[in-house]
Short mmCIF file of C-alpha atoms and ligand atoms in Angstrom, two decimals:
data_model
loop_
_atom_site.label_atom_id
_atom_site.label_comp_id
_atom_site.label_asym_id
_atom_site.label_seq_id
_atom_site.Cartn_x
_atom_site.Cartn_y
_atom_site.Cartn_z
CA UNK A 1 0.00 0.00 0.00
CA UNK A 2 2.47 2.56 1.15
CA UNK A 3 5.59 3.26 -1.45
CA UNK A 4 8.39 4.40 1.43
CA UNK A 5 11.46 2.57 1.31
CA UNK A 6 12.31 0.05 3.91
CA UNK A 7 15.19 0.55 5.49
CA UNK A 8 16.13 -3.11 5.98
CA UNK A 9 15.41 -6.61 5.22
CA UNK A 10 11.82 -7.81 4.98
CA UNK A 11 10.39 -11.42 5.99
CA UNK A 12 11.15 -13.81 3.67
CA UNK A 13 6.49 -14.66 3.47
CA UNK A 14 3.76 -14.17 5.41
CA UNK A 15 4.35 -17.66 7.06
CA UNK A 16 7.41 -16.73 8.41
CA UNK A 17 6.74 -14.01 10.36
CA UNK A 18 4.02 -15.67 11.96
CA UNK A 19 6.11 -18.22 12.68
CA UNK A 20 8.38 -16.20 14.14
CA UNK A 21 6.22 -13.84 16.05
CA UNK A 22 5.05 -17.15 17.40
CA UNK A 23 8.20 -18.27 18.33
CA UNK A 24 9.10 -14.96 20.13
CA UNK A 25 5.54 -15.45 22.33
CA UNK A 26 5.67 -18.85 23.27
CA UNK A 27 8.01 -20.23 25.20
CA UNK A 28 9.65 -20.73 28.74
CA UNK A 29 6.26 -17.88 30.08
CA UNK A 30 4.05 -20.68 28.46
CA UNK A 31 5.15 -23.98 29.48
CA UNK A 32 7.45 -23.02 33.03
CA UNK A 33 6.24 -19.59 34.30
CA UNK A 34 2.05 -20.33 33.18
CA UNK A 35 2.36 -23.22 35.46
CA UNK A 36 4.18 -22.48 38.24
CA UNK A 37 2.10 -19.15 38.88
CA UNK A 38 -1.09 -20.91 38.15
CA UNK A 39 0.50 -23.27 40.83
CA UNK A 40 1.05 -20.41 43.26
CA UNK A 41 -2.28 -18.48 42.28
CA UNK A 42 -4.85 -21.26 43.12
CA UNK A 43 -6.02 -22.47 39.66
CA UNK A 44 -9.07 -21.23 37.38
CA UNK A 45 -9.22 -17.90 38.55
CA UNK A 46 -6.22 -16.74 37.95
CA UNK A 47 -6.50 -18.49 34.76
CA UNK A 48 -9.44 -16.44 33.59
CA UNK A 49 -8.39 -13.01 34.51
CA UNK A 50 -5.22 -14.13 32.61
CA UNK A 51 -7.38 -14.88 29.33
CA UNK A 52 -9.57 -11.32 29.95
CA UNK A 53 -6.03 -9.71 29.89
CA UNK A 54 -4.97 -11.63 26.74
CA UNK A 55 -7.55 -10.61 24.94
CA UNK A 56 -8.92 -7.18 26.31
CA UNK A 57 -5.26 -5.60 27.19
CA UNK A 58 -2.86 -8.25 24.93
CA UNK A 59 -4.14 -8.47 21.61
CA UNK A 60 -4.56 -4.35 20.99
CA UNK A 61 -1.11 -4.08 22.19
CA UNK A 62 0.42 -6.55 20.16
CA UNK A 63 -1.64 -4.97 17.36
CA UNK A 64 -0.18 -1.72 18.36
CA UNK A 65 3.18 -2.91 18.57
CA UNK A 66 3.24 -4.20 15.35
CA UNK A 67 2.02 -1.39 13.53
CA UNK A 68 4.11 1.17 15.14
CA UNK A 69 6.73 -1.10 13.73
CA UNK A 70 6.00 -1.33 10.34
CA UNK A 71 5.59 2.21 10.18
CA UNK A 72 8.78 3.47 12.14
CA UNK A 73 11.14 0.76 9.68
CA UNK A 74 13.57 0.72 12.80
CA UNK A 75 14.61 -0.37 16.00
CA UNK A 76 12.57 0.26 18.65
CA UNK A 77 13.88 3.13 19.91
CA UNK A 78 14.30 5.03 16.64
CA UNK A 79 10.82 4.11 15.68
CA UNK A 80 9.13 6.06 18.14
CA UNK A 81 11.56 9.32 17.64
CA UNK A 82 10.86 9.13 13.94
CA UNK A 83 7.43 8.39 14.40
CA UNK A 84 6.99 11.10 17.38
CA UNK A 85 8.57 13.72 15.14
CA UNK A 86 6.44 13.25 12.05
CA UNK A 87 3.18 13.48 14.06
CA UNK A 88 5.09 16.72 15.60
CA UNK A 89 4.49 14.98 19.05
CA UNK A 90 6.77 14.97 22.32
CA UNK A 91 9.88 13.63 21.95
CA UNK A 92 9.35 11.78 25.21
CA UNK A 93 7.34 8.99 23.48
CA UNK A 94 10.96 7.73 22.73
CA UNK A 95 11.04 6.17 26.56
CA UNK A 96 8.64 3.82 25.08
CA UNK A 97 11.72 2.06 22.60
CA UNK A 98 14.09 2.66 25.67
CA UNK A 99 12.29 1.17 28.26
CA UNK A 100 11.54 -1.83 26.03
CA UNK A 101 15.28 -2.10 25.21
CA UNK A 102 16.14 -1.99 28.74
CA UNK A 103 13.15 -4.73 29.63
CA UNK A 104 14.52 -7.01 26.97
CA UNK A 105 18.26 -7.09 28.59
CA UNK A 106 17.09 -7.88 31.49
CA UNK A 107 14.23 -10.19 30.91
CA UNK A 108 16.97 -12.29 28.62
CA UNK A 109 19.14 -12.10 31.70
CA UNK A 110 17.27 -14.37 33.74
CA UNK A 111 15.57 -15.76 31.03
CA UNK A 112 18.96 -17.63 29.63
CA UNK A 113 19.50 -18.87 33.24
CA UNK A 114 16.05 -20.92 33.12
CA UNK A 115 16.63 -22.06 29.21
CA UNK A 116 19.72 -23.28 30.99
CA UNK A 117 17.78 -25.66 33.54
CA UNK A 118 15.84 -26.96 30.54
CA UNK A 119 19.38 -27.95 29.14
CA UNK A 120 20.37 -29.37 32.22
CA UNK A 121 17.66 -31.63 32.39
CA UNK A 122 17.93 -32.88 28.91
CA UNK A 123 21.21 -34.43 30.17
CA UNK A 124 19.14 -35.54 33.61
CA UNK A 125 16.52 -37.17 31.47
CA UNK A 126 19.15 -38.53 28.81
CA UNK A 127 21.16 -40.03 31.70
CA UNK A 128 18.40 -42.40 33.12
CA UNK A 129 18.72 -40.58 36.68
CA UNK A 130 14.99 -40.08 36.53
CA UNK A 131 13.80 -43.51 36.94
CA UNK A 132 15.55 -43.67 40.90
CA UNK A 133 13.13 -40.83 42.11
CA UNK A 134 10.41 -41.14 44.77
CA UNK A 135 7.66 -38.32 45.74
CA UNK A 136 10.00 -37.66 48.55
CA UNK A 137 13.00 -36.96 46.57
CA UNK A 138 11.51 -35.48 43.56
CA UNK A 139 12.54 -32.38 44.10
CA UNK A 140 16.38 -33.80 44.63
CA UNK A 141 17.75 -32.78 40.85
CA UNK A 142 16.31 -29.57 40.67
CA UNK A 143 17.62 -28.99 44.46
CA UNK A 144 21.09 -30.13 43.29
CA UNK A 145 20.99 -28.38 40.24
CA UNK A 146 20.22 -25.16 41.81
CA UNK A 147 22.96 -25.57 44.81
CA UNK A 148 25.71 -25.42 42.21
CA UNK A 149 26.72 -22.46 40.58
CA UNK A 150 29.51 -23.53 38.20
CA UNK A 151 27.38 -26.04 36.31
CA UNK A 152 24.55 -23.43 36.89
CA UNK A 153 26.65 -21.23 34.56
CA UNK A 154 28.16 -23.86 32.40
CA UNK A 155 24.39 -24.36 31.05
CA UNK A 156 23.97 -20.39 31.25
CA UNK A 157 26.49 -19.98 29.18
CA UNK A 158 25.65 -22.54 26.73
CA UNK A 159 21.84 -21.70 26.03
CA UNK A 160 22.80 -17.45 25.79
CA UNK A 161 26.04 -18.75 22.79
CA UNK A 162 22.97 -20.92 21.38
CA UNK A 163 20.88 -17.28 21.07
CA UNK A 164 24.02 -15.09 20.24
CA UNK A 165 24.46 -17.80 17.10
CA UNK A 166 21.62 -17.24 15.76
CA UNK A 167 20.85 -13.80 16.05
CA UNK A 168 24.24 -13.30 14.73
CA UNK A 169 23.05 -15.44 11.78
CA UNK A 170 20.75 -12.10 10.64
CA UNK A 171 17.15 -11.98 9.65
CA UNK A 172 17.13 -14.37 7.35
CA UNK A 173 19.04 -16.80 8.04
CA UNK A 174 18.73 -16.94 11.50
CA UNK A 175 15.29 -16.29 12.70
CA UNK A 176 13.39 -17.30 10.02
CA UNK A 177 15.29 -20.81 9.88
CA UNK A 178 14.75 -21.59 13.38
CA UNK A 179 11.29 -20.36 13.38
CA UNK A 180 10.04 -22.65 10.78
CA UNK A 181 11.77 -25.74 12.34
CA UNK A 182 10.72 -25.10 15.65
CA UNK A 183 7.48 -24.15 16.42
CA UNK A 184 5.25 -27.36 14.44
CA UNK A 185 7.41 -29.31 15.99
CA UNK A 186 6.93 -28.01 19.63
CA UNK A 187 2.81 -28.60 19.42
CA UNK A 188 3.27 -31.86 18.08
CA UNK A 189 5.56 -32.71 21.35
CA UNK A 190 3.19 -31.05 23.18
CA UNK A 191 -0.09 -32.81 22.11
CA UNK A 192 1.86 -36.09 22.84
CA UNK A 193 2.39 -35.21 26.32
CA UNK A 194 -1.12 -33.94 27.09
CA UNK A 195 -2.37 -37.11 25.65
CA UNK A 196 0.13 -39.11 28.11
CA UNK A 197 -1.51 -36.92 31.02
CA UNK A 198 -4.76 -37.98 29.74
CA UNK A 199 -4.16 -41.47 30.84
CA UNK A 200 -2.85 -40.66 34.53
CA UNK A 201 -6.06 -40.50 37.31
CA UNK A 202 -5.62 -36.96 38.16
CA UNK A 203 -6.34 -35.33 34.86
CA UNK A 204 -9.85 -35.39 36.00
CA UNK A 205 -9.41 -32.84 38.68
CA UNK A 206 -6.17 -31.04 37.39
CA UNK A 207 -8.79 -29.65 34.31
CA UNK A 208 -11.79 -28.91 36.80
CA UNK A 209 -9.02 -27.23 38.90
CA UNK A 210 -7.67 -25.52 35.79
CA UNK A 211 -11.01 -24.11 34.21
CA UNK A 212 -13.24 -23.02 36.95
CA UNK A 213 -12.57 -19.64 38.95
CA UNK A 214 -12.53 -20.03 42.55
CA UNK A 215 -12.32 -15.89 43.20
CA UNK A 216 -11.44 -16.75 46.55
CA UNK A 217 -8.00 -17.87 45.78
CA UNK A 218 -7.21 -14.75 44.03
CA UNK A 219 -5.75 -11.88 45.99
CA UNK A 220 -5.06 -8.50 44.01
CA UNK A 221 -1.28 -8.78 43.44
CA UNK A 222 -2.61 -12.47 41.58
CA UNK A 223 -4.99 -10.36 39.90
CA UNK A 224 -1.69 -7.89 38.94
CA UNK A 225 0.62 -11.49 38.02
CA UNK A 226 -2.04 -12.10 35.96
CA UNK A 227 -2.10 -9.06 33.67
CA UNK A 228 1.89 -8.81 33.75
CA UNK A 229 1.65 -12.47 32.38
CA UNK A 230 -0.59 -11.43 29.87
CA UNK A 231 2.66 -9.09 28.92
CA UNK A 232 5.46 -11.42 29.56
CA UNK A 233 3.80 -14.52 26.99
CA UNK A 234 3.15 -12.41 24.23
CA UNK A 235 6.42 -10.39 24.39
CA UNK A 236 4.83 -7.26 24.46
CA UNK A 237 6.06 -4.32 26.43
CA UNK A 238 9.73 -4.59 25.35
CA UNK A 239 9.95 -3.38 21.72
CA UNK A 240 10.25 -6.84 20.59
CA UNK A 241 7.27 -6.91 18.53
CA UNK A 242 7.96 -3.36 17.44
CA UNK A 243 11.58 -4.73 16.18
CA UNK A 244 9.46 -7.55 14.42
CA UNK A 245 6.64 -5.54 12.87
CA UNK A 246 9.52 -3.32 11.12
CA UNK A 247 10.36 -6.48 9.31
CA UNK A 248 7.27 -7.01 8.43
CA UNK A 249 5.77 -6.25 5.19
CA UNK A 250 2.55 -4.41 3.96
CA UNK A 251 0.17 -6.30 2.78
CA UNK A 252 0.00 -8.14 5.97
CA UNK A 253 -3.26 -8.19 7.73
CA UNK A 254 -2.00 -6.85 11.15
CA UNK A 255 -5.73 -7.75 13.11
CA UNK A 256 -5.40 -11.47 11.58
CA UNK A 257 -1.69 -12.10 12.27
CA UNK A 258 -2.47 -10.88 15.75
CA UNK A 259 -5.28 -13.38 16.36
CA UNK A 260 -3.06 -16.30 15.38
CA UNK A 261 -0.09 -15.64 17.27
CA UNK A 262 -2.70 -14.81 20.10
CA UNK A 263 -4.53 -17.87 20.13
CA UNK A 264 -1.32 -20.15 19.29
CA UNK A 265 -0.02 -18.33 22.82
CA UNK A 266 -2.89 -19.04 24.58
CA UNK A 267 -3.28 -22.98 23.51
CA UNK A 268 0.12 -23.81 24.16
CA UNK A 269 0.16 -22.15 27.55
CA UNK A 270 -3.27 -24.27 28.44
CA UNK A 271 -1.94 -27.17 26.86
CA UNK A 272 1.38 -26.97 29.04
CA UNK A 273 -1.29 -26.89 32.01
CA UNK A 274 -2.75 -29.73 31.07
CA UNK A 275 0.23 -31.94 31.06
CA UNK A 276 1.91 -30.82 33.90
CA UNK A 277 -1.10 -30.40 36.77
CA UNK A 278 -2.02 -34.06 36.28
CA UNK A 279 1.06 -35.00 36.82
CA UNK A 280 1.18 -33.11 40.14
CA UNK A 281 -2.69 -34.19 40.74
CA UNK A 282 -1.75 -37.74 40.56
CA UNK A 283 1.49 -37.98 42.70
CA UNK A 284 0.29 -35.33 45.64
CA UNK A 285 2.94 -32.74 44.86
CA UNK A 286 2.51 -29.37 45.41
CA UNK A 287 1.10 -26.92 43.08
CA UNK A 288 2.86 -23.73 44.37
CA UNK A 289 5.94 -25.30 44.75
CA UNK A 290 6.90 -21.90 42.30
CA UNK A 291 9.85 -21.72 40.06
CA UNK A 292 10.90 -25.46 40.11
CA UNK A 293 7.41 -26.76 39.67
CA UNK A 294 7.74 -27.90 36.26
CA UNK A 295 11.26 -29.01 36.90
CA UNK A 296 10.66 -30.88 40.24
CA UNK A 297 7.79 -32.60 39.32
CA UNK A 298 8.05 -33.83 36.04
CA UNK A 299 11.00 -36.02 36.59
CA UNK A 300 9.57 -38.30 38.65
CA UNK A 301 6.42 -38.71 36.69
CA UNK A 302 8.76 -39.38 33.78
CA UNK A 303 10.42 -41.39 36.21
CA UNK A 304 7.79 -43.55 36.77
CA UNK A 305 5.67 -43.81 32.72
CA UNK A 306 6.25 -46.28 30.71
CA UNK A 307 9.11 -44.94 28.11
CA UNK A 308 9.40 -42.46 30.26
CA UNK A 309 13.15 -41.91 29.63
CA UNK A 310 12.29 -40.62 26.13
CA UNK A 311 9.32 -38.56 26.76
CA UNK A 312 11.67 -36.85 29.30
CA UNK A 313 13.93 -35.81 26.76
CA UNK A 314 11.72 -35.05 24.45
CA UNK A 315 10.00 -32.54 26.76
CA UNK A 316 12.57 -30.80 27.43
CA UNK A 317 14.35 -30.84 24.53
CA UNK A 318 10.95 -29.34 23.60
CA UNK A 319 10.60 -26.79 26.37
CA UNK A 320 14.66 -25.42 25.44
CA UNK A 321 13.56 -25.35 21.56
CA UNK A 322 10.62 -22.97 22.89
CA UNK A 323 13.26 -21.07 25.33
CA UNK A 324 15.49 -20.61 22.15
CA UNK A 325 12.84 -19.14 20.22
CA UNK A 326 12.13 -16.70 22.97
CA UNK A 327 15.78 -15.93 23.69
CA UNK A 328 16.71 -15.15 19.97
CA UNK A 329 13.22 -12.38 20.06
CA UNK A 330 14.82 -10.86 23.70
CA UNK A 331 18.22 -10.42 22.04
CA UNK A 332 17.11 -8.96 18.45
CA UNK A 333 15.64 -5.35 19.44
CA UNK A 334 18.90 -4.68 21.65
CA UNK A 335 21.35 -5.43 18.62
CA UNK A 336 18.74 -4.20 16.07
CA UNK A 337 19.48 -1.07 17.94
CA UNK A 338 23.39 -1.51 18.35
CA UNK A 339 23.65 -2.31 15.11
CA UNK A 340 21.93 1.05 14.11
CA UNK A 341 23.44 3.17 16.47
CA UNK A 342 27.17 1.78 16.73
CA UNK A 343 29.64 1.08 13.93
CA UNK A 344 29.18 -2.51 14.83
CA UNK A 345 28.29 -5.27 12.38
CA UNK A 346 25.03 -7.50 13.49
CA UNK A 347 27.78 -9.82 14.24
CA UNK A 348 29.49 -7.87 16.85
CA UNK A 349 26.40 -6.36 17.81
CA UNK A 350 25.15 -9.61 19.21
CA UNK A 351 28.38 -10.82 20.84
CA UNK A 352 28.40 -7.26 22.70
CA UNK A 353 24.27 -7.76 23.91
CA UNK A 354 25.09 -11.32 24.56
CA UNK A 355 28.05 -11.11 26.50
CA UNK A 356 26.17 -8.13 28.41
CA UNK A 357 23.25 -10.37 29.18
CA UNK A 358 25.29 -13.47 30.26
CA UNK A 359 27.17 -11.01 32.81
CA UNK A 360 23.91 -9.74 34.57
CA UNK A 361 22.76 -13.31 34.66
CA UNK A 362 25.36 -14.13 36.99
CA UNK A 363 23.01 -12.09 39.71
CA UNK A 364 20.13 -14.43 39.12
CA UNK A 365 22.42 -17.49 39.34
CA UNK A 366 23.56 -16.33 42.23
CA UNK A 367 20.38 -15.77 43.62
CA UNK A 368 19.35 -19.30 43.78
CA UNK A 369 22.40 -20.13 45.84
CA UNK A 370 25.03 -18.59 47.40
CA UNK A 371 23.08 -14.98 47.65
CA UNK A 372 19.89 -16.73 48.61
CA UNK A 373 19.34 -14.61 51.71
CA UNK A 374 20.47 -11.45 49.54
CA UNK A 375 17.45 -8.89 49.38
CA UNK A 376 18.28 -5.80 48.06
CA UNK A 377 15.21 -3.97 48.71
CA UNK A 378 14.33 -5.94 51.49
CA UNK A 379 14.00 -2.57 54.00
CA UNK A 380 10.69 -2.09 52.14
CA UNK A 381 7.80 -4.31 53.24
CA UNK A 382 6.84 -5.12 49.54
CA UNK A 383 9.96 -6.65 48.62
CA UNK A 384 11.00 -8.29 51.56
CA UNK A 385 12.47 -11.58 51.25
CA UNK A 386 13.00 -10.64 47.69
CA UNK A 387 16.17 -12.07 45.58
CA UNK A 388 17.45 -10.55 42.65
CA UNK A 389 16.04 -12.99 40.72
CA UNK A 390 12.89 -12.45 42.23
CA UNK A 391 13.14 -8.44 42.12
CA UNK A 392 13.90 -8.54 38.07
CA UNK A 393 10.98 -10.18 37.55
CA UNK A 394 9.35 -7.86 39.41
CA UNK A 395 10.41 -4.71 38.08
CA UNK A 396 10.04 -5.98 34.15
CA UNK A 397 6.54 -8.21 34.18
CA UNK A 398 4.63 -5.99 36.91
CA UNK A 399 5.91 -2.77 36.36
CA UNK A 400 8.12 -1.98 32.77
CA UNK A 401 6.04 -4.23 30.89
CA UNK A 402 2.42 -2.89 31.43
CA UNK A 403 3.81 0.79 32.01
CA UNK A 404 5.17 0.58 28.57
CA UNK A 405 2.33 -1.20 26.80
CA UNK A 406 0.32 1.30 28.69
CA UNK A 407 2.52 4.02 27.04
CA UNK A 408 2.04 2.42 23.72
CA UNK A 409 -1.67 1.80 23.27
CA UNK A 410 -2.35 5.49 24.68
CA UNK A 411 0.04 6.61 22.27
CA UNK A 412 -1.74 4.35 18.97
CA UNK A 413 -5.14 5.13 20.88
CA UNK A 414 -5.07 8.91 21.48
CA UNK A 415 -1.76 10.64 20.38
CA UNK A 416 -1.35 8.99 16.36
CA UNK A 417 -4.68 10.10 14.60
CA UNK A 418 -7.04 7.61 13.84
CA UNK A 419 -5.86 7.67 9.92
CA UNK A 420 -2.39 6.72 10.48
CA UNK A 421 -3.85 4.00 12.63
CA UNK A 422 -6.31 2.93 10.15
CA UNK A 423 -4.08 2.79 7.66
CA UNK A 424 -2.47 0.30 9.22
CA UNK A 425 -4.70 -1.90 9.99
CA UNK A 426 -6.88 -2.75 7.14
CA UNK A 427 -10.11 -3.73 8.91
CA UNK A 428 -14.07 -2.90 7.81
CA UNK A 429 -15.35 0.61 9.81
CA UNK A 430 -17.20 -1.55 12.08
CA UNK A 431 -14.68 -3.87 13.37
CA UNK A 432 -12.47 -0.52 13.48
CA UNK A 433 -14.43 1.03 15.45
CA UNK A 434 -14.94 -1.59 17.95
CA UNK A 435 -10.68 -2.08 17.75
CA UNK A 436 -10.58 1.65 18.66
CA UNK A 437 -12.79 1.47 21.97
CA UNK A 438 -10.92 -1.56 23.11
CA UNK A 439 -7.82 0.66 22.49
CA UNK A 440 -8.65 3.71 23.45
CA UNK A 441 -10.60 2.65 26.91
CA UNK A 442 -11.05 -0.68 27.97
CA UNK A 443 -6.97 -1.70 27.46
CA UNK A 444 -6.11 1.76 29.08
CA UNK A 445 -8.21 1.66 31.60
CA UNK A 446 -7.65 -2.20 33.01
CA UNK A 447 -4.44 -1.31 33.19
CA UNK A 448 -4.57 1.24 35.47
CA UNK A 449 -7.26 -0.33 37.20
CA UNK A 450 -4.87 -3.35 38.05
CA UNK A 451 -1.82 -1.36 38.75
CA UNK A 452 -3.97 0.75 41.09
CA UNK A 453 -5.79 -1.79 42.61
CA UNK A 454 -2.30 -3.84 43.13
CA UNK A 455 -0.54 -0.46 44.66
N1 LIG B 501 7.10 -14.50 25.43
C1 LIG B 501 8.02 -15.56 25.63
C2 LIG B 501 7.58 -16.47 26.72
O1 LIG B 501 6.43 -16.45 27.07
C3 LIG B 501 9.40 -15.16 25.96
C4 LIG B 501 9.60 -13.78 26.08
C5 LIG B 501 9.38 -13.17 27.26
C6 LIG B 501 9.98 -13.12 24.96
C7 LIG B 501 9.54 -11.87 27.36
C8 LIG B 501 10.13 -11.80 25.05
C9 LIG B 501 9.91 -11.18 26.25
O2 LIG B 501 8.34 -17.23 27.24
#
């Protein structure tokens, strides 16, 4: 539609991109963080204010996202001068790419440190050590694992030079490639293993307990994991679907895309319920058991299935192909932007973000061991208790994330002129209309409404 020039390299089809945007959204937030705060957060209820946020507060922001993108042709950060200039609007709308930038580096931190206990247990599974477990020691890899820093950072290390590969790789060959690989063969793994859980006795109660509310499990700052989820799974918030959508080309249907990548999401991240809370159902473990759910209770139920030893590995060979995904989309808008604003080549670019990234993960390694007891903030009520692990997950899925996808949609919604934004988005004027309300007020206005009500 539009004749400008794009500044860089465009998807290779369609198909890609949704691929890729897929593989950006779904990954470790689906199939280790979904569960274990589902775990913490009681169940159903926490599990429907999550889909109202996917949908209400999600979807227009990814939407947004993506067609700030394709219209800005540039990192994250540069979009939203260029596009802040030529609407003659504040150049303060640029905190939008920074904070995203910022959100990225350190979601990937921390991030890389989990895809690296996915790669650890490959080698668990692979090794036979599951079949010795018991409900009373199921939780003795995952304890070991985390008590030891050097291998800790040996698998670090190894899942961020997987990411740094790849994005070094470029558009093209990297993303694209991996994309298309990846992500049909992660539902197909998954689908096996939720059929698996559909033979165990406490599938039963682990869907009952998955799909209907109890509201009185659900305290407000549930209510405010919830939304930040919402953020975290579909990678919005961070620039990282801005950084995609200036790939992406114009005869796209932004509202469809959207849709796809949002129900994909959504299914994978049920689907990962659904074969992990049986599994804790039927052996009496504990659903909160928080960050090492997935990884302390799945070995001994592969322990204990027939051919368990391979469905093992191939979950979590599965779970690090979805964590690569990810990792690759965290990496990209930080040396999209290096790469623009430095003399440095993509490749150094992404050896400079990745060996940034690897550093700070050291702090969340740490966390989980010898600096345990370490609370930084801990003088304030609220974050008491609180690693550093803990406290950047904080700071980027409650706060940067919906602050900045708060900034964006207001910005789209009231600050961009409804013909820019209809340009974009190709839809009939009722179905626009409707978009803009949801835009405009409802996605605004939850937000608040949760961050106040949380505060
Ligand atoms: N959205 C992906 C997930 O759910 C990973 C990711 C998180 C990517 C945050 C970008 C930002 O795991």
């Amino acid at each position: 539609m539009s004749s400008k020039p794009h500044s860089h390299a465009q998807w290779s089809s369609r198909l890609a991109f949704t691929l890729a945007a897929v593989g950006s959204s779904v990954g470790l937030g689906n199939i280790w963080k979904f569960p274990y705060m589902t775990g913490e957060s009681g169940g159903g209820a926490f599990v429907l204010v999550y889909l109202i946020c996917i949908l209400l507060i999600g979807l227009p922001i990814l939407m947004s996202e993506w067609l700030l993108g394709r219209l800005g042709q540039k990192n994250p950060i540069s979009t939203m001068s260029h596009i802040s200039a030529r609407l003659k609007r504040s150049p303060a709308w640029v905190l939008i790419g920074v904070a995203g930038v910022l959100g990225a580096y350190l979601i990937l931190s921390f991030y890389s440190v989990i895809g690296g206990w996915a790669l650890a247990f490959i080698a668990d599974a692979a090794s036979g050590s599951f079949e010795t477990l018991t409900s009373d020691t199921a939780g003795s890899l995952f304890g070991g694992l985390l008590g030891d820093p050097t291998t800790l950072l040996a698998w670090h290390s190894a899942f961020m030079l997987m990411v740094i590969l790849v994005v070094a790789g470029g558009v093209a060959g990297g993303l694209e490639r991996a994309a298309k690989i990846l992500m049909p063969l992660l539902a197909v793994m998954l689908i096996v293993l939720v059929g698996y859980a559909a033979t165990t006795d406490g599938f039963a109660d682990a869907a009952a307990w998955l799909l209907t509310p109890d509201f009185s499990k659900l305290d407000k700052d549930g209510v405010l994991a919830a939304m930040g989820h919402a953020f975290f799974t579909l990678s919005l918030g961070m620039g990282i679907m801005m950084a995609y959508g200036s790939y992406l080309s114009d005869d796209v249907n932004i509202g469809r895309t959207a849709l796809i990548v949002v129900v994909l999401d959504t299914v994978i991240a049920l689907l990962a319920g659904l074969a992990i809370f049986p599994v804790v159902f039927s052996n009496g473990l504990d659903a909160a058991a928080g960050p090492g759910l997935i990884f302390q209770t799945l070995p001994l139920a592969f322990g204990h299935m027939p051919g368990g030893e391979v469905f093992g590995v191939v979950f979590f060979v599965l779970l690090v192909f979805a964590a690569w995904t990810s990792g690759i989309s965290l990496l990209e808008p930080i040396v999209e932007w290096l790469e623009e604003k430095t003399p440095m080549s993509r490749v150094g670019s992404a050896w400079v973000a990745g060996i940034a990234t690897w550093l700070l993960g050291i702090a969340t390694i740490l966390s989980f061991n010898l600096w345990s007891d370490v609370a930084p903030l801990g003088m304030f009520a609220k974050f008491e208790g609180m690693t550093i692990f803990d406290l950047l997950d904080y700071a980027t899925s409650k706060l940067m994330l919906p602050l900045t996808g708060l900034a964006t949609i207001v910005f789209v919604g009231w600050f961009m002129g409804r013909d820019e934004v209809r340009s974009q988005l190709n839809m009939s004027d009722s179905a626009f209309s409707l978009w803009s309300f949801v835009a405009r007020y409802i996605a605004p206005i939850g937000v608040v409404v949760v961050f106040a009500s949380s505060l």
